Amino acid sequence: MLGLLVCLGSEKIVESKREIPDIKTGYIVQLKVEVPENKRHVSVLKGIVIARHNAGLNTTFRIGRLIAGVGVESLFPLYSPNIRR
């Protein structure tokens, strides 16, 4: 059963025709994220990748950044359709 789920997850990754960059811990990234509540608003986030959790289709990465002098961490799914770039 687990092999079937891995196979289906791999197919979904291939089907997503978006180019996914190789994001590693320590990289400084800039993301354009579409806000789900307002489809027209796109937020630009810049920060350093502080963690990555590899889990196939459910792979996530965590970005650390400063907002008004306060450290903030944000968690994003790597294959999220809300990430534009």
mmCIF file with all atom_site columns, N, CA and C in Angstrom, residues 21-56:
data_model
loop_
_atom_site.group_PDB
_atom_site.id
_atom_site.type_symbol
_atom_site.label_atom_id
_atom_site.label_alt_id
_atom_site.label_comp_id
_atom_site.label_asym_id
_atom_site.label_entity_id
_atom_site.label_seq_id
_atom_site.pdbx_PDB_ins_code
_atom_site.Cartn_x
_atom_site.Cartn_y
_atom_site.Cartn_z
_atom_site.occupancy
_atom_site.B_iso_or_equiv
_atom_site.pdbx_formal_charge
_atom_site.auth_seq_id
_atom_site.auth_comp_id
_atom_site.auth_asym_id
_atom_site.auth_atom_id
_atom_site.pdbx_PDB_model_num
ATOM 1   N N  . PRO A 1 21 ? 12.891 24.858 -8.150 1.00 0.00 ? 21 PRO A N  1
ATOM 2   C CA . PRO A 1 21 ? 14.334 24.984 -7.937 1.00 0.00 ? 21 PRO A CA 1
ATOM 3   C C  . PRO A 1 21 ? 14.797 24.095 -6.785 1.00 0.00 ? 21 PRO A C  1
ATOM 4   N N  . ASP A 1 22 ? 16.064 23.756 -6.782 1.00 0.00 ? 22 ASP A N  1
ATOM 5   C CA . ASP A 1 22 ? 16.645 22.958 -5.708 1.00 0.00 ? 22 ASP A CA 1
ATOM 6   C C  . ASP A 1 22 ? 16.929 23.888 -4.535 1.00 0.00 ? 22 ASP A C  1
ATOM 7   N N  . ILE A 1 23 ? 16.048 23.893 -3.551 1.00 0.00 ? 23 ILE A N  1
ATOM 8   C CA . ILE A 1 23 ? 16.178 24.775 -2.386 1.00 0.00 ? 23 ILE A CA 1
ATOM 9   C C  . ILE A 1 23 ? 16.888 24.004 -1.284 1.00 0.00 ? 23 ILE A C  1
ATOM 10  N N  . LYS A 1 24 ? 17.968 24.578 -0.764 1.00 0.00 ? 24 LYS A N  1
ATOM 11  C CA . LYS A 1 24 ? 18.724 23.942 0.308  1.00 0.00 ? 24 LYS A CA 1
ATOM 12  C C  . LYS A 1 24 ? 18.816 24.882 1.503  1.00 0.00 ? 24 LYS A C  1
ATOM 13  N N  . THR A 1 25 ? 19.080 24.311 2.660  1.00 0.00 ? 25 THR A N  1
ATOM 14  C CA . THR A 1 25 ? 19.234 25.096 3.876  1.00 0.00 ? 25 THR A CA 1
ATOM 15  C C  . THR A 1 25 ? 20.392 26.073 3.715  1.00 0.00 ? 25 THR A C  1
ATOM 16  N N  . GLY A 1 26 ? 20.157 27.332 4.111  1.00 0.00 ? 26 GLY A N  1
ATOM 17  C CA . GLY A 1 26 ? 21.178 28.368 4.010  1.00 0.00 ? 26 GLY A CA 1
ATOM 18  C C  . GLY A 1 26 ? 21.004 29.276 2.809  1.00 0.00 ? 26 GLY A C  1
ATOM 19  N N  . TYR A 1 27 ? 20.189 28.886 1.850  1.00 0.00 ? 27 TYR A N  1
ATOM 20  C CA . TYR A 1 27 ? 19.937 29.724 0.674  1.00 0.00 ? 27 TYR A CA 1
ATOM 21  C C  . TYR A 1 27 ? 19.076 30.922 1.063  1.00 0.00 ? 27 TYR A C  1
ATOM 22  N N  . ILE A 1 28 ? 19.340 32.052 0.431  1.00 0.00 ? 28 ILE A N  1
ATOM 23  C CA . ILE A 1 28 ? 18.487 33.222 0.578  1.00 0.00 ? 28 ILE A CA 1
ATOM 24  C C  . ILE A 1 28 ? 17.529 33.210 -0.607 1.00 0.00 ? 28 ILE A C  1
ATOM 25  N N  . VAL A 1 29 ? 16.234 33.219 -0.310 1.00 0.00 ? 29 VAL A N  1
ATOM 26  C CA . VAL A 1 29 ? 15.223 33.104 -1.358 1.00 0.00 ? 29 VAL A CA 1
ATOM 27  C C  . VAL A 1 29 ? 14.246 34.272 -1.307 1.00 0.00 ? 29 VAL A C  1
ATOM 28  N N  . GLN A 1 30 ? 13.647 34.548 -2.449 1.00 0.00 ? 30 GLN A N  1
ATOM 29  C CA . GLN A 1 30 ? 12.582 35.535 -2.552 1.00 0.00 ? 30 GLN A CA 1
ATOM 30  C C  . GLN A 1 30 ? 11.397 34.847 -3.215 1.00 0.00 ? 30 GLN A C  1
ATOM 31  N N  . LEU A 1 31 ? 10.267 34.834 -2.525 1.00 0.00 ? 31 LEU A N  1
ATOM 32  C CA . LEU A 1 31 ? 9.072  34.156 -3.012 1.00 0.00 ? 31 LEU A CA 1
ATOM 33  C C  . LEU A 1 31 ? 7.985  35.162 -3.342 1.00 0.00 ? 31 LEU A C  1
ATOM 34  N N  . LYS A 1 32 ? 7.229  34.867 -4.370 1.00 0.00 ? 32 LYS A N  1
ATOM 35  C CA . LYS A 1 32 ? 6.005  35.608 -4.655 1.00 0.00 ? 32 LYS A CA 1
ATOM 36  C C  . LYS A 1 32 ? 4.867  34.653 -4.335 1.00 0.00 ? 32 LYS A C  1
ATOM 37  N N  . VAL A 1 33 ? 4.131  34.976 -3.272 1.00 0.00 ? 33 VAL A N  1
ATOM 38  C CA . VAL A 1 33 ? 3.090  34.093 -2.769 1.00 0.00 ? 33 VAL A CA 1
ATOM 39  C C  . VAL A 1 33 ? 1.729  34.747 -2.951 1.00 0.00 ? 33 VAL A C  1
ATOM 40  N N  . GLU A 1 34 ? 0.814  34.007 -3.555 1.00 0.00 ? 34 GLU A N  1
ATOM 41  C CA . GLU A 1 34 ? -0.557 34.492 -3.732 1.00 0.00 ? 34 GLU A CA 1
ATOM 42  C C  . GLU A 1 34 ? -1.323 34.260 -2.432 1.00 0.00 ? 34 GLU A C  1
ATOM 43  N N  . VAL A 1 35 ? -1.967 35.309 -1.918 1.00 0.00 ? 35 VAL A N  1
ATOM 44  C CA . VAL A 1 35 ? -2.730 35.215 -0.677 1.00 0.00 ? 35 VAL A CA 1
ATOM 45  C C  . VAL A 1 35 ? -4.058 34.515 -0.983 1.00 0.00 ? 35 VAL A C  1
ATOM 46  N N  . PRO A 1 36 ? -4.373 33.406 -0.281 1.00 0.00 ? 36 PRO A N  1
ATOM 47  C CA . PRO A 1 36 ? -5.586 32.647 -0.608 1.00 0.00 ? 36 PRO A CA 1
ATOM 48  C C  . PRO A 1 36 ? -6.889 33.440 -0.422 1.00 0.00 ? 36 PRO A C  1
ATOM 49  N N  . GLU A 1 37 ? -6.927 34.371 0.532  1.00 0.00 ? 37 GLU A N  1
ATOM 50  C CA . GLU A 1 37 ? -8.147 35.130 0.786  1.00 0.00 ? 37 GLU A CA 1
ATOM 51  C C  . GLU A 1 37 ? -8.453 36.115 -0.341 1.00 0.00 ? 37 GLU A C  1
ATOM 52  N N  . ASN A 1 38 ? -7.407 36.626 -0.996 1.00 0.00 ? 38 ASN A N  1
ATOM 53  C CA . ASN A 1 38 ? -7.577 37.619 -2.048 1.00 0.00 ? 38 ASN A CA 1
ATOM 54  C C  . ASN A 1 38 ? -6.738 37.166 -3.238 1.00 0.00 ? 38 ASN A C  1
ATOM 55  N N  . LYS A 1 39 ? -7.355 36.593 -4.247 1.00 0.00 ? 39 LYS A N  1
ATOM 56  C CA . LYS A 1 39 ? -6.627 35.990 -5.362 1.00 0.00 ? 39 LYS A CA 1
ATOM 57  C C  . LYS A 1 39 ? -5.790 36.986 -6.159 1.00 0.00 ? 39 LYS A C  1
ATOM 58  N N  . ARG A 1 40 ? -6.072 38.254 -6.064 1.00 0.00 ? 40 ARG A N  1
ATOM 59  C CA . ARG A 1 40 ? -5.318 39.237 -6.841 1.00 0.00 ? 40 ARG A CA 1
ATOM 60  C C  . ARG A 1 40 ? -4.078 39.741 -6.113 1.00 0.00 ? 40 ARG A C  1
ATOM 61  N N  . HIS A 1 41 ? -4.009 39.541 -4.807 1.00 0.00 ? 41 HIS A N  1
ATOM 62  C CA . HIS A 1 41 ? -2.892 40.070 -4.027 1.00 0.00 ? 41 HIS A CA 1
ATOM 63  C C  . HIS A 1 41 ? -1.739 39.066 -3.992 1.00 0.00 ? 41 HIS A C  1
ATOM 64  N N  . VAL A 1 42 ? -0.558 39.539 -4.330 1.00 0.00 ? 42 VAL A N  1
ATOM 65  C CA . VAL A 1 42 ? 0.642  38.701 -4.293 1.00 0.00 ? 42 VAL A CA 1
ATOM 66  C C  . VAL A 1 42 ? 1.633  39.348 -3.334 1.00 0.00 ? 42 VAL A C  1
ATOM 67  N N  . SER A 1 43 ? 2.063  38.598 -2.314 1.00 0.00 ? 43 SER A N  1
ATOM 68  C CA . SER A 1 43 ? 3.037  39.086 -1.345 1.00 0.00 ? 43 SER A CA 1
ATOM 69  C C  . SER A 1 43 ? 4.428  38.617 -1.746 1.00 0.00 ? 43 SER A C  1
ATOM 70  N N  . VAL A 1 44 ? 5.401  39.491 -1.575 1.00 0.00 ? 44 VAL A N  1
ATOM 71  C CA . VAL A 1 44 ? 6.792  39.140 -1.847 1.00 0.00 ? 44 VAL A CA 1
ATOM 72  C C  . VAL A 1 44 ? 7.478  38.924 -0.503 1.00 0.00 ? 44 VAL A C  1
ATOM 73  N N  . LEU A 1 45 ? 8.028  37.733 -0.302 1.00 0.00 ? 45 LEU A N  1
ATOM 74  C CA . LEU A 1 45 ? 8.698  37.381 0.942  1.00 0.00 ? 45 LEU A CA 1
ATOM 75  C C  . LEU A 1 45 ? 10.154 37.064 0.647  1.00 0.00 ? 45 LEU A C  1
ATOM 76  N N  . LYS A 1 46 ? 11.052 37.615 1.454  1.00 0.00 ? 46 LYS A N  1
ATOM 77  C CA . LYS A 1 46 ? 12.472 37.339 1.286  1.00 0.00 ? 46 LYS A CA 1
ATOM 78  C C  . LYS A 1 46 ? 13.019 36.878 2.626  1.00 0.00 ? 46 LYS A C  1
ATOM 79  N N  . GLY A 1 47 ? 13.784 35.798 2.600  1.00 0.00 ? 47 GLY A N  1
ATOM 80  C CA . GLY A 1 47 ? 14.341 35.279 3.834  1.00 0.00 ? 47 GLY A CA 1
ATOM 81  C C  . GLY A 1 47 ? 15.349 34.182 3.555  1.00 0.00 ? 47 GLY A C  1
ATOM 82  N N  . ILE A 1 48 ? 15.830 33.594 4.640  1.00 0.00 ? 48 ILE A N  1
ATOM 83  C CA . ILE A 1 48 ? 16.823 32.528 4.537  1.00 0.00 ? 48 ILE A CA 1
ATOM 84  C C  . ILE A 1 48 ? 16.150 31.190 4.853  1.00 0.00 ? 48 ILE A C  1
ATOM 85  N N  . VAL A 1 49 ? 16.469 30.183 4.063  1.00 0.00 ? 49 VAL A N  1
ATOM 86  C CA . VAL A 1 49 ? 15.902 28.848 4.287  1.00 0.00 ? 49 VAL A CA 1
ATOM 87  C C  . VAL A 1 49 ? 16.592 28.252 5.506  1.00 0.00 ? 49 VAL A C  1
ATOM 88  N N  . ILE A 1 50 ? 15.802 27.966 6.546  1.00 0.00 ? 50 ILE A N  1
ATOM 89  C CA . ILE A 1 50 ? 16.390 27.443 7.776  1.00 0.00 ? 50 ILE A CA 1
ATOM 90  C C  . ILE A 1 50 ? 16.122 25.949 7.964  1.00 0.00 ? 50 ILE A C  1
ATOM 91  N N  . ALA A 1 51 ? 15.196 25.390 7.177  1.00 0.00 ? 51 ALA A N  1
ATOM 92  C CA . ALA A 1 51 ? 14.923 23.952 7.281  1.00 0.00 ? 51 ALA A CA 1
ATOM 93  C C  . ALA A 1 51 ? 14.212 23.467 6.029  1.00 0.00 ? 51 ALA A C  1
ATOM 94  N N  . ARG A 1 52 ? 14.371 22.170 5.775  1.00 0.00 ? 52 ARG A N  1
ATOM 95  C CA . ARG A 1 52 ? 13.652 21.525 4.677  1.00 0.00 ? 52 ARG A CA 1
ATOM 96  C C  . ARG A 1 52 ? 13.296 20.116 5.127  1.00 0.00 ? 52 ARG A C  1
ATOM 97  N N  . HIS A 1 53 ? 12.058 19.732 4.915  1.00 0.00 ? 53 HIS A N  1
ATOM 98  C CA . HIS A 1 53 ? 11.581 18.401 5.274  1.00 0.00 ? 53 HIS A CA 1
ATOM 99  C C  . HIS A 1 53 ? 11.191 17.677 3.994  1.00 0.00 ? 53 HIS A C  1
ATOM 100 N N  . ASN A 1 54 ? 11.970 16.687 3.607  1.00 0.00 ? 54 ASN A N  1
ATOM 101 C CA . ASN A 1 54 ? 11.719 15.941 2.371  1.00 0.00 ? 54 ASN A CA 1
ATOM 102 C C  . ASN A 1 54 ? 10.692 14.847 2.625  1.00 0.00 ? 54 ASN A C  1
ATOM 103 N N  . ALA A 1 55 ? 9.548  14.955 1.950  1.00 0.00 ? 55 ALA A N  1
ATOM 104 C CA . ALA A 1 55 ? 8.491  13.959 2.104  1.00 0.00 ? 55 ALA A CA 1
ATOM 105 C C  . ALA A 1 55 ? 7.735  13.785 0.796  1.00 0.00 ? 55 ALA A C  1
ATOM 106 N N  . GLY A 1 56 ? 8.462  13.716 -0.311 1.00 0.00 ? 56 GLY A N  1
ATOM 107 C CA . GLY A 1 56 ? 7.817  13.529 -1.608 1.00 0.00 ? 56 GLY A CA 1
ATOM 108 C C  . GLY A 1 56 ? 6.947  14.711 -1.984 1.00 0.00 ? 56 GLY A C  1
#
